[in-house]
Amino acid sequence: MPDRPGRRVISYITEKMPVMITKVLEVDNHTATIYFILLGFPTRPDFQLFLFFVFLAIYLLTLLENALIILAIRSDGQLHKPMYFFLSNLSFLELWYVTVISPKMLVDFLSHDKTISFNGCMTQLYFFVTFVCTEYILLAVMAFDRHVAICNPLRYPVIMTNQLCGTLAGGCWLCGLTTAMIKMVFIARLRYCGKPHINHYFCDISPLLNVSCEDSSQAELVDFLLALMVIAIPLCVVVASYATILCAILKIPSSQGRQKAFSTCASHLTVVILFYSTTLFTYAHPKLMYTYNSNKVVSVLYTVIVPLLNPIIYCLRNREVKAALKKTIFCKGSSFREDK
């Protein structure tokens, strides 16, 4: 029959195609990775449920705190100052910072399927790196603002103009976005074998480098150099600013004056110590440290706990913010009751 050769070809293709596809996938296995598996916190199901409610409460409280601070600063004319402009930027940043990490983590607590797509992982990593780098630089800018306020109080309104504050805040975001983009160019093009298991609860740089099946030394070098710039330069600015602030405070003759001057920067200094210490502890270690679950606990500190504590620290240590928050909450509450 004339169609027998065609049938034989079809039969041959049908028999051999699965083998051919398997071989192609084996050869090109590196680029075939379309998802990762986040190991998260391997615990009992009942404890997973407990962790879900704990982290859900923390997440919602963090959103509420930072949203209230932004609303209070915008609605109170007395807080339209450079210090509070940068604080509102920090609160806005941390709203998104926790939102990049927490929702996926909460879903994984309730689900047996802890996979994340390749694009989803890279997107999460990009925005996480953006917000971390932006916060490093923003905290340094806030330290510079406190330096000018305490060391040059008479020239403070002239130096810290609205234009300069806007430029500094925009520069923080631009540096964060650019740094993250450069890192992603080197990380996203790495080859990952099979079904990589990431020993973390979100996509971070070191855990991703651990599961790459090719030489990642170039990506590690770029990550190290950019991290050195983003961490070391702002840290030097912070240290230099507070060194001059300390010298200026010690020159104030009255103890009351010294206490008042120090109280204006105590909140920021506390936030700096919390954020820098936890992140430096994590990223100062080599990538192999991510094989230990203890590092996840430290990561929880700066991805979940620090954003929760920052608004509380500013409220406890700053009377103006505390008064503005009370006014905002009670005014909103009374207007809501009047509407009813």
XYZ file of C-alpha atoms in Angstrom:
340
model
C 0.000 0.000 0.000
C 1.287 3.480 -0.889
C 0.734 4.888 2.557
C 2.773 2.251 4.334
C 6.044 4.254 4.258
C 4.176 7.205 5.776
C 2.733 4.951 8.429
C 6.149 3.540 9.176
C 7.543 7.084 9.528
C 4.701 8.069 11.844
C 5.149 4.861 13.821
C 8.899 5.490 14.061
C 8.394 9.087 15.199
C 5.784 8.019 17.732
C 8.120 5.419 19.196
C 11.249 7.529 19.157
C 9.841 10.979 20.034
C 9.605 10.381 23.836
C 13.197 9.137 23.830
C 14.316 12.118 21.729
C 12.488 14.584 23.999
C 13.993 12.946 27.089
C 17.468 13.212 25.606
C 16.918 16.847 24.611
C 15.685 17.652 28.122
C 18.656 15.833 29.618
C 21.064 17.774 27.409
C 19.271 21.062 27.907
C 18.241 20.272 31.464
C 19.915 23.426 32.709
C 17.536 25.766 30.892
C 14.464 23.536 31.336
C 13.941 24.608 34.970
C 10.601 26.390 35.122
C 10.059 26.337 38.872
C 11.837 26.032 42.208
C 10.766 24.355 45.438
C 11.026 26.466 48.584
C 11.808 24.272 51.578
C 10.683 26.962 54.023
C 10.300 25.839 57.638
C 9.971 22.031 57.733
C 7.811 21.446 60.819
C 4.690 19.520 61.828
C 1.406 20.511 60.097
C -0.160 21.774 63.317
C 2.866 23.998 63.980
C 2.723 25.214 60.373
C -0.816 26.414 61.078
C 0.366 28.170 64.234
C 3.156 29.891 62.284
C 0.638 30.948 59.647
C -1.510 32.834 62.172
C 1.539 34.376 63.892
C 3.080 35.661 60.658
C -0.314 36.748 59.307
C -0.866 38.874 62.418
C 2.634 40.355 62.118
C 2.135 41.091 58.419
C -1.216 42.824 58.883
C 0.079 44.794 61.880
C 3.146 45.904 59.899
C 0.930 47.133 57.055
C -1.324 48.985 59.490
C 1.556 50.634 61.398
C 3.371 51.897 58.315
C 0.163 53.042 56.628
C -0.778 55.027 59.761
C 2.640 56.702 59.869
C 2.352 57.752 56.201
C -1.179 59.045 56.793
C -0.168 60.927 59.955
C 2.795 62.622 58.263
C 0.730 63.633 55.235
C -2.183 64.976 57.295
C -0.211 66.859 59.974
C 1.392 70.107 58.764
C 3.841 70.140 61.688
C 5.441 66.949 60.299
C 6.116 68.425 56.861
C 9.835 68.447 57.566
C 12.763 66.628 55.904
C 13.107 64.162 58.795
C 9.492 63.009 58.475
C 9.562 63.117 54.688
C 12.318 60.490 54.792
C 10.430 58.562 57.495
C 7.353 58.389 55.257
C 9.583 57.086 52.459
C 10.906 54.417 54.825
C 7.376 53.406 55.819
C 6.287 53.279 52.173
C 9.320 51.136 51.351
C 8.600 48.693 54.154
C 4.971 48.297 53.096
C 6.232 46.782 49.854
C 9.267 45.153 51.443
C 7.138 42.848 53.611
C 4.596 42.335 50.812
C 7.274 40.850 48.566
C 8.064 38.138 51.144
C 5.109 37.511 53.463
C 2.180 36.526 51.171
C 4.089 33.677 49.506
C 5.408 32.526 52.876
C 1.875 32.510 54.313
C 0.548 30.479 51.383
C 3.347 27.936 51.817
C 2.404 27.423 55.469
C -1.001 26.119 54.362
C -0.021 24.345 51.157
C 1.868 21.157 50.425
C 2.842 22.616 47.044
C 5.717 24.949 47.901
C 6.798 25.582 44.317
C 7.481 29.000 42.838
C 7.853 29.613 39.125
C 11.181 30.690 37.680
C 9.759 34.088 36.679
C 8.027 34.433 40.046
C 11.267 33.657 41.878
C 13.271 36.146 39.823
C 10.597 38.819 40.272
C 10.528 38.292 44.039
C 14.325 38.418 44.180
C 14.467 41.578 42.062
C 12.082 43.543 44.245
C 13.565 42.161 47.464
C 17.076 43.280 46.444
C 15.650 46.635 45.323
C 14.015 47.329 48.670
C 16.982 46.118 50.740
C 19.469 48.249 48.778
C 17.126 51.245 48.873
C 16.747 50.926 52.640
C 20.513 50.823 53.165
C 20.929 54.080 51.258
C 17.809 55.715 52.712
C 19.005 55.079 56.274
C 22.303 56.753 55.366
C 20.426 59.757 53.949
C 18.399 59.967 57.161
C 21.642 59.924 59.163
C 22.960 62.798 57.021
C 19.736 64.702 57.670
C 20.200 64.286 61.441
C 23.841 65.384 61.073
C 22.819 68.638 59.386
C 19.989 69.249 61.887
C 22.238 68.889 64.950
C 25.597 70.132 63.678
C 24.260 73.001 61.512
C 20.855 73.882 63.004
C 20.813 77.471 61.694
C 21.577 76.432 58.120
C 19.348 73.346 58.213
C 16.354 74.920 56.373
C 18.716 76.311 53.718
C 20.579 73.040 53.158
C 17.729 70.522 53.415
C 15.385 72.088 50.885
C 12.393 70.286 49.402
C 14.261 69.938 46.128
C 17.293 68.331 47.779
C 15.113 65.998 49.862
C 13.212 64.883 46.768
C 16.460 64.335 44.877
C 17.978 62.313 47.722
C 14.856 60.137 48.092
C 14.646 59.600 44.332
C 18.351 58.761 44.244
C 17.842 56.082 46.910
C 15.150 54.382 44.833
C 17.132 54.727 41.606
C 20.237 53.170 43.181
C 18.175 50.306 44.581
C 16.472 49.583 41.250
C 19.740 49.801 39.301
C 21.686 47.601 41.711
C 18.968 44.949 41.646
C 18.831 45.031 37.842
C 22.595 44.485 37.494
C 22.501 41.574 39.940
C 19.556 39.990 38.161
C 21.335 40.095 34.794
C 23.973 37.717 36.179
C 21.725 35.555 38.393
C 18.809 34.978 35.996
C 21.034 33.663 33.226
C 22.587 30.942 35.386
C 21.624 27.333 34.659
C 19.610 25.407 37.208
C 19.347 21.617 37.105
C 16.150 19.596 37.370
C 13.876 20.677 40.229
C 16.069 22.860 42.463
C 15.217 22.857 46.165
C 15.915 26.277 47.698
C 16.673 25.958 51.395
C 14.845 29.150 52.316
C 11.332 30.575 52.619
C 11.855 33.076 49.780
C 14.128 33.528 46.781
C 17.374 35.058 48.012
C 20.694 35.378 46.221
C 22.840 32.911 48.156
C 20.293 30.061 48.219
C 19.829 30.483 44.458
C 23.564 30.366 43.840
C 23.698 27.174 45.887
C 21.346 25.348 43.513
C 22.980 26.530 40.297
C 24.597 23.671 38.382
C 27.237 25.761 36.651
C 30.064 28.000 37.741
C 28.487 30.969 39.523
C 31.754 32.704 40.440
C 31.060 35.644 38.110
C 27.615 36.219 39.610
C 29.090 35.891 43.106
C 31.792 38.452 42.304
C 29.273 40.958 40.929
C 27.016 40.377 43.946
C 29.941 40.859 46.328
C 31.176 44.083 44.674
C 27.720 45.644 44.501
C 26.930 44.565 48.069
C 30.212 46.095 49.183
C 29.249 49.403 47.589
C 25.636 49.399 48.763
C 26.484 48.357 52.334
C 29.939 49.851 52.975
C 29.380 53.358 51.561
C 26.073 54.005 53.411
C 27.578 52.468 56.559
C 30.522 54.893 56.353
C 28.072 57.784 55.934
C 26.114 56.615 58.986
C 29.229 56.186 61.138
C 30.700 59.546 60.053
C 27.372 61.332 60.623
C 26.892 59.942 64.113
C 30.537 60.555 65.024
C 30.098 64.263 64.259
C 26.675 64.249 65.962
C 28.216 62.752 69.104
C 30.970 65.406 69.116
C 28.383 68.157 68.690
C 26.184 66.781 71.474
C 29.118 66.525 73.894
C 29.851 70.229 73.319
C 26.375 71.241 74.520
C 26.834 72.606 78.058
C 23.488 71.604 79.620
C 22.485 68.002 80.203
C 18.914 68.837 79.175
C 20.172 70.200 75.864
C 22.274 67.110 75.278
C 19.321 64.841 76.031
C 17.032 66.794 73.690
C 19.580 66.702 70.870
C 20.186 62.982 71.262
C 16.452 62.191 71.401
C 16.025 63.578 67.875
C 18.258 60.849 66.437
C 17.820 57.999 68.955
C 14.966 56.392 67.005
C 16.874 56.429 63.758
C 20.025 55.080 65.391
C 18.040 52.178 66.888
C 16.518 51.336 63.487
C 19.967 51.490 61.833
C 21.484 49.133 64.405
C 18.614 46.630 64.037
C 18.629 46.582 60.239
C 22.376 46.695 59.663
C 23.245 44.109 62.324
C 20.746 41.496 61.115
C 21.498 41.914 57.405
C 25.264 42.037 57.906
C 25.116 38.869 59.992
C 23.320 37.135 57.130
C 25.221 38.442 54.121
C 28.664 38.473 55.699
C 28.601 34.663 55.669
C 29.539 32.622 52.609
C 26.713 31.121 50.552
C 27.163 27.674 52.122
C 25.836 29.066 55.395
C 22.380 28.861 53.854
C 22.448 25.121 54.342
C 21.771 25.742 58.022
C 18.242 26.442 59.207
C 19.495 28.907 61.835
C 20.159 31.399 59.056
C 16.446 31.395 58.222
C 15.698 32.601 61.736
C 18.061 35.543 61.276
C 16.420 36.273 57.921
C 13.040 36.421 59.654
C 14.427 39.200 61.851
C 15.135 41.624 59.010
C 12.328 40.560 56.638
C 9.495 40.330 59.192
C 10.412 41.563 62.681
C 12.412 44.730 61.867
C 9.662 46.214 59.609
C 7.229 45.536 62.464
C 9.431 47.206 65.082
C 10.487 50.300 63.096
C 7.166 52.186 63.369
C 6.900 51.244 67.055
C 10.415 52.571 67.716
C 9.665 55.888 66.006
C 6.381 56.248 67.901
C 7.865 55.443 71.300
C 10.878 57.734 70.912
C 9.283 60.651 69.041
C 6.630 62.826 70.649
C 5.665 64.584 67.419
C 4.955 61.317 65.596
C 3.092 59.975 68.628
C 0.921 63.108 68.826
C 0.231 63.067 65.078
C -0.780 59.403 65.196
C -3.175 60.035 68.083
C -4.677 62.972 66.218
C -5.008 60.940 63.023
C -6.568 57.907 64.712
C -8.996 59.830 66.917
C -9.945 62.327 64.217
C -10.647 59.543 61.745
C -12.576 57.636 64.383
C -14.713 60.660 65.364
C -15.424 61.594 61.744
C -16.459 57.995 61.077
C -18.904 58.091 63.989
C -20.297 61.463 62.794
C -20.872 60.013 59.320
C -22.871 57.213 60.900
